[in-house]
């Protein structure tokens, strides 16, 4: 979302506290000039938000008392983007903003048109919190995501076409249970009515999901929750890379930073061994880099080559010729 859009949402959030804001204080909270604040207030008025202004040296702004806020003007894809982004933050992806993200998500949902609000609330309610490891690896159709979430919420059987990892194309008929976002991918946990067993499906491989109108009684999931079911399923899949590295840092320090995505074994008080299983070397490279400690790659050789390549690229970025015009 553009900086201007972010600032406008922040301004609306502050005004919704129903207090009177002196112009200089409000501009300072937003990190803008008083002139820019006036333009942002005008933008809210154009969208139908009743912002009152008091002129003069001590002038300021507040929402009109008792005024009903108009629906938030966003389309379906923007609604899903807001829900996904704010939910990611609410799960602790960025330290210190989880509580604020929950409040913002609730406020935004309240001023959405009813049709979009139902979709966003279904997506929020039917997604099991799990580790959010960064941006999604594969593009997700917002319409497919909300269709699956609604079927989960309503207990409605779902049909869709699915492309497996080997390229095989099949039609599926399932009882959807929950959505899980894990390892930068979205998964649907569902009971497969054709195979008579529980399965998880990558949402980016789903095509044309649609409810059948048939309701079902929820079955008992063979796991503590949907996220645990997906984790267990992924652990049984073959992975191309087994990463191992020695890190010059205490095991407790390394566990605190990347323990959720790796196995950390203590070597001695100041050194530890890190192991990861992954289908991409980008994440281990970044994870080892953020430890702020020296490390030595033991395996695989491909990771060692990638670390050397990244290091050379970073060194070139420090050169005088790296920035044209300088």
mmCIF file of C-alpha atoms in Angstrom:
data_model
loop_
_atom_site.group_PDB
_atom_site.id
_atom_site.type_symbol
_atom_site.label_atom_id
_atom_site.label_comp_id
_atom_site.label_asym_id
_atom_site.label_seq_id
_atom_site.Cartn_x
_atom_site.Cartn_y
_atom_site.Cartn_z
ATOM 1 C CA UNK A 1 0.000 0.000 0.000
ATOM 2 C CA UNK A 2 1.290 3.463 -0.853
ATOM 3 C CA UNK A 3 2.590 5.760 1.897
ATOM 4 C CA UNK A 4 -0.312 8.180 1.316
ATOM 5 C CA UNK A 5 -2.875 5.383 1.752
ATOM 6 C CA UNK A 6 -1.145 4.161 4.900
ATOM 7 C CA UNK A 7 -1.156 7.690 6.319
ATOM 8 C CA UNK A 8 -4.828 8.204 5.457
ATOM 9 C CA UNK A 9 -5.783 5.019 7.302
ATOM 10 C CA UNK A 10 -3.657 6.125 10.262
ATOM 11 C CA UNK A 11 -5.358 9.539 10.272
ATOM 12 C CA UNK A 12 -8.788 7.900 10.194
ATOM 13 C CA UNK A 13 -7.790 5.633 13.085
ATOM 14 C CA UNK A 14 -6.704 8.615 15.209
ATOM 15 C CA UNK A 15 -9.875 10.574 14.440
ATOM 16 C CA UNK A 16 -12.025 7.562 15.360
ATOM 17 C CA UNK A 17 -10.960 7.996 18.980
ATOM 18 C CA UNK A 18 -13.567 10.826 18.927
ATOM 19 C CA UNK A 19 -11.210 13.259 20.606
ATOM 20 C CA UNK A 20 -10.256 16.713 19.384
ATOM 21 C CA UNK A 21 -6.798 16.856 17.841
ATOM 22 C CA UNK A 22 -4.846 20.145 17.593
ATOM 23 C CA UNK A 23 -3.534 20.397 14.055
ATOM 24 C CA UNK A 24 0.133 20.580 15.029
ATOM 25 C CA UNK A 25 -0.138 17.567 17.343
ATOM 26 C CA UNK A 26 -1.970 15.497 14.737
ATOM 27 C CA UNK A 27 0.585 16.407 12.063
ATOM 28 C CA UNK A 28 3.395 15.437 14.426
ATOM 29 C CA UNK A 29 1.780 12.058 15.145
ATOM 30 C CA UNK A 30 1.574 11.398 11.407
ATOM 31 C CA UNK A 31 5.068 12.740 10.706
ATOM 32 C CA UNK A 32 3.878 15.276 8.119
ATOM 33 C CA UNK A 33 3.576 19.031 7.738
ATOM 34 C CA UNK A 34 0.403 20.930 8.644
ATOM 35 C CA UNK A 35 -0.179 21.575 4.929
ATOM 36 C CA UNK A 36 0.034 17.858 4.133
ATOM 37 C CA UNK A 37 -2.348 17.155 7.005
ATOM 38 C CA UNK A 38 -4.893 19.527 5.476
ATOM 39 C CA UNK A 39 -4.652 17.665 2.159
ATOM 40 C CA UNK A 40 -5.153 14.332 3.936
ATOM 41 C CA UNK A 41 -8.211 15.700 5.752
ATOM 42 C CA UNK A 42 -9.622 16.901 2.423
ATOM 43 C CA UNK A 43 -9.050 13.413 1.013
ATOM 44 C CA UNK A 44 -11.080 11.885 3.862
ATOM 45 C CA UNK A 45 -13.872 14.377 3.241
ATOM 46 C CA UNK A 46 -13.933 13.423 -0.448
ATOM 47 C CA UNK A 47 -14.439 9.812 0.654
ATOM 48 C CA UNK A 48 -17.412 10.907 2.781
ATOM 49 C CA UNK A 49 -15.869 11.065 6.254
ATOM 50 C CA UNK A 50 -17.331 14.042 8.212
ATOM 51 C CA UNK A 51 -14.177 15.746 9.539
ATOM 52 C CA UNK A 52 -14.779 19.069 11.335
ATOM 53 C CA UNK A 53 -12.056 21.715 11.436
ATOM 54 C CA UNK A 54 -11.438 24.623 13.791
ATOM 55 C CA UNK A 55 -9.451 27.459 12.262
ATOM 56 C CA UNK A 56 -6.877 29.662 13.942
ATOM 57 C CA UNK A 57 -3.580 29.250 15.765
ATOM 58 C CA UNK A 58 -5.040 26.591 18.053
ATOM 59 C CA UNK A 59 -7.094 25.002 15.298
ATOM 60 C CA UNK A 60 -7.576 21.289 14.951
ATOM 61 C CA UNK A 61 -9.749 18.422 13.735
ATOM 62 C CA UNK A 62 -12.255 15.849 14.904
ATOM 63 C CA UNK A 63 -14.996 13.668 13.436
ATOM 64 C CA UNK A 64 -18.473 15.149 13.596
ATOM 65 C CA UNK A 65 -20.290 14.050 16.766
ATOM 66 C CA UNK A 66 -22.797 11.251 16.186
ATOM 67 C CA UNK A 67 -21.983 11.004 12.504
ATOM 68 C CA UNK A 68 -22.186 7.557 10.943
ATOM 69 C CA UNK A 69 -19.056 6.599 9.072
ATOM 70 C CA UNK A 70 -19.588 5.598 5.434
ATOM 71 C CA UNK A 71 -18.405 2.210 4.177
ATOM 72 C CA UNK A 72 -14.671 1.928 3.562
ATOM 73 C CA UNK A 73 -14.061 2.332 -0.172
ATOM 74 C CA UNK A 74 -12.016 -0.710 -1.136
ATOM 75 C CA UNK A 75 -12.514 -3.568 -3.571
ATOM 76 C CA UNK A 76 -12.512 -7.310 -2.888
ATOM 77 C CA UNK A 77 -8.788 -7.843 -3.447
ATOM 78 C CA UNK A 78 -7.892 -4.863 -1.248
ATOM 79 C CA UNK A 79 -10.140 -6.220 1.518
ATOM 80 C CA UNK A 80 -8.350 -9.578 1.431
ATOM 81 C CA UNK A 81 -4.960 -7.828 1.351
ATOM 82 C CA UNK A 82 -5.876 -5.829 4.471
ATOM 83 C CA UNK A 83 -7.077 -8.907 6.319
ATOM 84 C CA UNK A 84 -4.015 -10.985 5.411
ATOM 85 C CA UNK A 85 -1.517 -8.216 6.129
ATOM 86 C CA UNK A 86 -3.017 -7.157 9.447
ATOM 87 C CA UNK A 87 -3.497 -10.751 10.562
ATOM 88 C CA UNK A 88 0.160 -11.460 9.795
ATOM 89 C CA UNK A 89 1.170 -8.519 11.967
ATOM 90 C CA UNK A 90 -1.266 -9.575 14.686
ATOM 91 C CA UNK A 91 0.481 -12.959 14.861
ATOM 92 C CA UNK A 92 3.661 -11.221 15.943
ATOM 93 C CA UNK A 93 5.533 -10.946 12.655
ATOM 94 C CA UNK A 94 6.815 -7.525 13.781
ATOM 95 C CA UNK A 95 7.606 -6.963 17.439
ATOM 96 C CA UNK A 96 5.436 -4.453 19.263
ATOM 97 C CA UNK A 97 2.596 -4.032 16.752
ATOM 98 C CA UNK A 98 0.511 -7.158 17.337
ATOM 99 C CA UNK A 99 -2.027 -5.464 19.637
ATOM 100 C CA UNK A 100 -2.317 -2.409 17.382
ATOM 101 C CA UNK A 101 -2.879 -4.659 14.363
ATOM 102 C CA UNK A 102 -5.763 -6.425 16.084
ATOM 103 C CA UNK A 103 -7.400 -3.063 16.856
ATOM 104 C CA UNK A 104 -6.922 -1.770 13.303
ATOM 105 C CA UNK A 105 -8.292 -4.970 11.771
ATOM 106 C CA UNK A 106 -11.398 -4.688 13.940
ATOM 107 C CA UNK A 107 -11.909 -1.021 13.012
ATOM 108 C CA UNK A 108 -11.419 -1.598 9.304
ATOM 109 C CA UNK A 109 -13.822 -4.539 9.325
ATOM 110 C CA UNK A 110 -16.508 -2.399 11.016
ATOM 111 C CA UNK A 111 -16.583 0.185 8.215
ATOM 112 C CA UNK A 112 -16.463 -2.270 5.312
ATOM 113 C CA UNK A 113 -19.602 -2.960 3.294
ATOM 114 C CA UNK A 114 -21.393 -6.005 4.709
ATOM 115 C CA UNK A 115 -20.491 -8.223 1.737
ATOM 116 C CA UNK A 116 -16.751 -7.598 2.162
ATOM 117 C CA UNK A 117 -16.938 -7.672 5.950
ATOM 118 C CA UNK A 118 -18.364 -11.207 5.906
ATOM 119 C CA UNK A 119 -15.539 -12.373 3.636
ATOM 120 C CA UNK A 120 -12.790 -10.776 5.699
ATOM 121 C CA UNK A 121 -14.220 -12.068 8.974
ATOM 122 C CA UNK A 122 -14.482 -15.578 7.506
ATOM 123 C CA UNK A 123 -10.857 -15.450 6.413
ATOM 124 C CA UNK A 124 -9.772 -14.208 9.832
ATOM 125 C CA UNK A 125 -11.825 -16.762 11.764
ATOM 126 C CA UNK A 126 -10.958 -19.776 9.623
ATOM 127 C CA UNK A 127 -7.167 -19.226 9.518
ATOM 128 C CA UNK A 128 -5.133 -21.065 12.150
ATOM 129 C CA UNK A 129 -2.236 -18.934 13.471
ATOM 130 C CA UNK A 130 1.175 -20.326 12.531
ATOM 131 C CA UNK A 131 4.652 -18.992 11.871
ATOM 132 C CA UNK A 132 4.555 -16.341 9.170
ATOM 133 C CA UNK A 133 7.905 -16.604 7.442
ATOM 134 C CA UNK A 134 7.689 -13.607 5.126
ATOM 135 C CA UNK A 135 5.887 -12.868 1.844
ATOM 136 C CA UNK A 136 4.056 -15.772 0.176
ATOM 137 C CA UNK A 137 6.208 -17.846 -2.163
ATOM 138 C CA UNK A 138 3.416 -18.237 -4.713
ATOM 139 C CA UNK A 139 0.682 -15.855 -5.830
ATOM 140 C CA UNK A 140 -2.729 -16.564 -4.291
ATOM 141 C CA UNK A 141 -6.011 -15.651 -5.957
ATOM 142 C CA UNK A 142 -7.880 -13.557 -3.335
ATOM 143 C CA UNK A 143 -11.195 -14.839 -4.662
ATOM 144 C CA UNK A 144 -10.110 -18.455 -4.188
ATOM 145 C CA UNK A 145 -8.839 -17.708 -0.691
ATOM 146 C CA UNK A 146 -12.092 -16.118 0.441
ATOM 147 C CA UNK A 147 -14.197 -18.835 -1.247
ATOM 148 C CA UNK A 148 -12.317 -21.491 0.715
ATOM 149 C CA UNK A 149 -12.583 -19.487 3.961
ATOM 150 C CA UNK A 150 -16.344 -19.072 3.538
ATOM 151 C CA UNK A 151 -16.793 -22.807 2.917
ATOM 152 C CA UNK A 152 -14.792 -23.558 6.078
ATOM 153 C CA UNK A 153 -16.883 -21.140 8.113
ATOM 154 C CA UNK A 154 -20.236 -22.328 6.748
ATOM 155 C CA UNK A 155 -19.446 -26.065 6.926
ATOM 156 C CA UNK A 156 -20.167 -26.418 3.207
ATOM 157 C CA UNK A 157 -18.672 -29.111 0.985
ATOM 158 C CA UNK A 158 -16.199 -27.740 -1.535
ATOM 159 C CA UNK A 159 -15.209 -28.750 -5.063
ATOM 160 C CA UNK A 160 -12.094 -27.594 -6.911
ATOM 161 C CA UNK A 161 -9.469 -28.662 -9.403
ATOM 162 C CA UNK A 162 -6.021 -29.372 -8.006
ATOM 163 C CA UNK A 163 -2.571 -29.594 -9.571
ATOM 164 C CA UNK A 164 -0.195 -31.814 -7.594
ATOM 165 C CA UNK A 165 3.577 -31.307 -7.306
ATOM 166 C CA UNK A 166 4.156 -33.759 -10.179
ATOM 167 C CA UNK A 167 1.777 -31.819 -12.432
ATOM 168 C CA UNK A 168 -1.094 -34.302 -12.149
ATOM 169 C CA UNK A 169 -4.477 -32.591 -12.487
ATOM 170 C CA UNK A 170 -7.442 -33.921 -10.481
ATOM 171 C CA UNK A 171 -10.905 -32.836 -9.378
ATOM 172 C CA UNK A 172 -11.433 -32.843 -5.612
ATOM 173 C CA UNK A 173 -14.527 -33.020 -3.422
ATOM 174 C CA UNK A 174 -13.809 -32.194 0.223
ATOM 175 C CA UNK A 175 -15.147 -31.132 3.586
ATOM 176 C CA UNK A 176 -13.033 -28.036 4.326
ATOM 177 C CA UNK A 177 -11.776 -27.594 7.879
ATOM 178 C CA UNK A 178 -9.308 -24.687 8.241
ATOM 179 C CA UNK A 179 -6.796 -22.535 6.380
ATOM 180 C CA UNK A 180 -3.185 -22.509 7.552
ATOM 181 C CA UNK A 181 -0.434 -20.095 6.536
ATOM 182 C CA UNK A 182 2.867 -21.825 7.177
ATOM 183 C CA UNK A 183 6.311 -21.521 5.635
ATOM 184 C CA UNK A 184 5.147 -18.623 3.416
ATOM 185 C CA UNK A 185 2.426 -20.754 1.799
ATOM 186 C CA UNK A 186 -1.327 -21.121 2.318
ATOM 187 C CA UNK A 187 -2.780 -24.589 2.920
ATOM 188 C CA UNK A 188 -6.337 -25.903 3.138
ATOM 189 C CA UNK A 189 -6.837 -28.732 5.624
ATOM 190 C CA UNK A 190 -9.833 -30.811 4.550
ATOM 191 C CA UNK A 191 -11.352 -34.284 4.585
ATOM 192 C CA UNK A 192 -11.153 -35.739 1.067
ATOM 193 C CA UNK A 193 -14.486 -37.428 0.311
ATOM 194 C CA UNK A 194 -13.030 -39.420 -2.605
ATOM 195 C CA UNK A 195 -9.951 -40.753 -0.795
ATOM 196 C CA UNK A 196 -11.732 -40.992 2.574
ATOM 197 C CA UNK A 197 -8.865 -39.405 4.484
ATOM 198 C CA UNK A 198 -7.581 -36.063 5.733
ATOM 199 C CA UNK A 199 -5.425 -34.060 3.327
ATOM 200 C CA UNK A 200 -3.810 -30.634 3.066
ATOM 201 C CA UNK A 201 -3.868 -28.724 -0.223
ATOM 202 C CA UNK A 202 -1.729 -25.783 -1.286
ATOM 203 C CA UNK A 203 -4.137 -22.960 -2.071
ATOM 204 C CA UNK A 204 -1.959 -21.639 -4.925
ATOM 205 C CA UNK A 205 -2.600 -24.956 -6.704
ATOM 206 C CA UNK A 206 -6.389 -24.736 -6.322
ATOM 207 C CA UNK A 207 -8.500 -23.749 -9.320
ATOM 208 C CA UNK A 208 -12.120 -22.581 -9.250
ATOM 209 C CA UNK A 209 -13.100 -23.580 -5.696
ATOM 210 C CA UNK A 210 -16.863 -23.420 -5.186
ATOM 211 C CA UNK A 211 -19.318 -24.570 -2.555
ATOM 212 C CA UNK A 212 -21.755 -27.342 -3.457
ATOM 213 C CA UNK A 213 -24.543 -26.227 -1.132
ATOM 214 C CA UNK A 214 -24.271 -29.477 0.863
ATOM 215 C CA UNK A 215 -23.580 -29.068 4.576
ATOM 216 C CA UNK A 216 -21.646 -31.518 6.729
ATOM 217 C CA UNK A 217 -21.052 -32.397 10.370
ATOM 218 C CA UNK A 218 -17.437 -31.558 11.326
ATOM 219 C CA UNK A 219 -15.137 -34.569 11.784
ATOM 220 C CA UNK A 220 -12.430 -34.947 14.410
ATOM 221 C CA UNK A 221 -9.089 -33.830 13.033
ATOM 222 C CA UNK A 222 -6.282 -36.362 13.752
ATOM 223 C CA UNK A 223 -4.010 -33.651 15.188
ATOM 224 C CA UNK A 224 -3.975 -31.007 17.912
ATOM 225 C CA UNK A 225 -4.948 -28.357 15.366
ATOM 226 C CA UNK A 226 -4.782 -27.667 11.635
ATOM 227 C CA UNK A 227 -1.335 -26.051 11.805
ATOM 228 C CA UNK A 228 0.108 -29.124 13.546
ATOM 229 C CA UNK A 229 -1.497 -31.358 10.903
ATOM 230 C CA UNK A 230 0.171 -29.397 8.093
ATOM 231 C CA UNK A 231 3.542 -29.383 9.864
ATOM 232 C CA UNK A 232 3.426 -33.164 10.318
ATOM 233 C CA UNK A 233 2.466 -33.674 6.673
ATOM 234 C CA UNK A 234 5.292 -31.478 5.415
ATOM 235 C CA UNK A 235 7.865 -33.259 7.588
ATOM 236 C CA UNK A 236 7.084 -36.500 5.740
ATOM 237 C CA UNK A 237 7.799 -34.954 2.346
ATOM 238 C CA UNK A 238 11.251 -35.365 0.790
ATOM 239 C CA UNK A 239 13.255 -32.137 0.890
ATOM 240 C CA UNK A 240 16.213 -31.478 -1.399
ATOM 241 C CA UNK A 241 18.446 -29.683 1.125
ATOM 242 C CA UNK A 242 19.702 -30.742 4.559
ATOM 243 C CA UNK A 243 21.442 -27.656 5.953
ATOM 244 C CA UNK A 244 24.060 -27.844 8.699
ATOM 245 C CA UNK A 245 26.227 -24.998 10.033
ATOM 246 C CA UNK A 246 28.411 -24.186 13.044
ATOM 247 C CA UNK A 247 27.624 -20.809 14.619
ATOM 248 C CA UNK A 248 29.900 -18.790 16.922
ATOM 249 C CA UNK A 249 27.110 -17.908 19.360
ATOM 250 C CA UNK A 250 25.444 -19.528 22.398
ATOM 251 C CA UNK A 251 22.680 -21.986 21.571
ATOM 252 C CA UNK A 252 20.137 -20.033 23.639
ATOM 253 C CA UNK A 253 20.762 -16.875 21.615
ATOM 254 C CA UNK A 254 20.389 -18.697 18.295
ATOM 255 C CA UNK A 255 17.217 -20.505 19.437
ATOM 256 C CA UNK A 256 15.659 -17.186 20.389
ATOM 257 C CA UNK A 257 16.179 -15.833 16.862
ATOM 258 C CA UNK A 258 15.627 -18.800 14.530
ATOM 259 C CA UNK A 259 14.650 -21.695 16.768
ATOM 260 C CA UNK A 260 11.169 -21.929 15.284
ATOM 261 C CA UNK A 261 12.600 -22.853 11.885
ATOM 262 C CA UNK A 262 15.630 -24.933 12.849
ATOM 263 C CA UNK A 263 17.149 -27.419 15.263
ATOM 264 C CA UNK A 264 19.834 -25.865 17.449
ATOM 265 C CA UNK A 265 22.311 -28.072 19.354
ATOM 266 C CA UNK A 266 24.816 -26.755 21.875
ATOM 267 C CA UNK A 267 28.486 -27.492 21.088
ATOM 268 C CA UNK A 268 29.894 -25.529 24.019
ATOM 269 C CA UNK A 269 29.088 -22.336 25.896
ATOM 270 C CA UNK A 270 29.918 -20.108 22.913
ATOM 271 C CA UNK A 271 29.150 -22.327 19.901
ATOM 272 C CA UNK A 272 26.221 -24.303 18.520
ATOM 273 C CA UNK A 273 25.206 -26.441 15.557
ATOM 274 C CA UNK A 274 22.219 -25.424 13.424
ATOM 275 C CA UNK A 275 20.292 -27.867 11.220
ATOM 276 C CA UNK A 276 17.458 -27.063 8.791
ATOM 277 C CA UNK A 277 15.487 -29.023 6.207
ATOM 278 C CA UNK A 278 14.312 -26.867 3.330
ATOM 279 C CA UNK A 279 13.378 -26.790 -0.330
ATOM 280 C CA UNK A 280 15.029 -23.392 -0.854
ATOM 281 C CA UNK A 281 18.435 -22.069 0.197
ATOM 282 C CA UNK A 282 17.293 -18.439 0.388
ATOM 283 C CA UNK A 283 15.761 -18.779 3.856
ATOM 284 C CA UNK A 284 18.786 -20.532 5.492
ATOM 285 C CA UNK A 285 21.059 -17.856 4.008
ATOM 286 C CA UNK A 286 18.934 -15.069 5.477
ATOM 287 C CA UNK A 287 18.496 -16.880 8.805
ATOM 288 C CA UNK A 288 22.224 -17.379 9.299
ATOM 289 C CA UNK A 289 22.837 -13.770 8.249
ATOM 290 C CA UNK A 290 20.520 -12.280 10.888
ATOM 291 C CA UNK A 291 22.301 -14.087 13.735
ATOM 292 C CA UNK A 292 24.943 -11.330 13.844
ATOM 293 C CA UNK A 293 27.613 -13.983 14.459
ATOM 294 C CA UNK A 294 30.286 -15.775 12.466
ATOM 295 C CA UNK A 295 29.296 -19.166 11.097
ATOM 296 C CA UNK A 296 30.717 -21.984 8.997
ATOM 297 C CA UNK A 297 28.602 -23.910 6.484
ATOM 298 C CA UNK A 298 29.087 -27.680 6.758
ATOM 299 C CA UNK A 299 26.496 -28.725 4.194
ATOM 300 C CA UNK A 300 25.251 -28.660 1.538
ATOM 301 C CA UNK A 301 27.909 -27.358 -0.896
ATOM 302 C CA UNK A 302 25.198 -25.397 -2.733
ATOM 303 C CA UNK A 303 24.596 -23.287 0.377
ATOM 304 C CA UNK A 304 28.290 -22.503 0.698
ATOM 305 C CA UNK A 305 28.316 -21.351 -2.930
ATOM 306 C CA UNK A 306 25.237 -19.183 -2.358
ATOM 307 C CA UNK A 307 26.735 -17.570 0.755
ATOM 308 C CA UNK A 308 29.879 -16.711 -1.237
ATOM 309 C CA UNK A 309 27.743 -15.297 -4.059
ATOM 310 C CA UNK A 310 25.670 -13.141 -1.677
ATOM 311 C CA UNK A 311 28.799 -11.976 0.132
ATOM 312 C CA UNK A 312 30.423 -10.893 -3.127
ATOM 313 C CA UNK A 313 27.244 -9.044 -4.121
ATOM 314 C CA UNK A 314 27.101 -7.206 -0.777
ATOM 315 C CA UNK A 315 30.764 -6.270 -1.073
ATOM 316 C CA UNK A 316 30.144 -4.823 -4.540
ATOM 317 C CA UNK A 317 27.280 -2.773 -3.084
ATOM 318 C CA UNK A 318 29.785 -1.012 -0.830
ATOM 319 C CA UNK A 319 31.944 0.075 -3.774
ATOM 320 C CA UNK A 320 32.042 3.678 -4.925
ATOM 321 C CA UNK A 321 30.689 2.706 -8.310
ATOM 322 C CA UNK A 322 27.680 0.892 -6.908
ATOM 323 C CA UNK A 323 25.440 3.972 -6.905
ATOM 324 C CA UNK A 324 25.293 5.789 -10.273
ATOM 325 C CA UNK A 325 25.825 9.519 -10.021
ATOM 326 C CA UNK A 326 27.871 9.321 -6.801
#
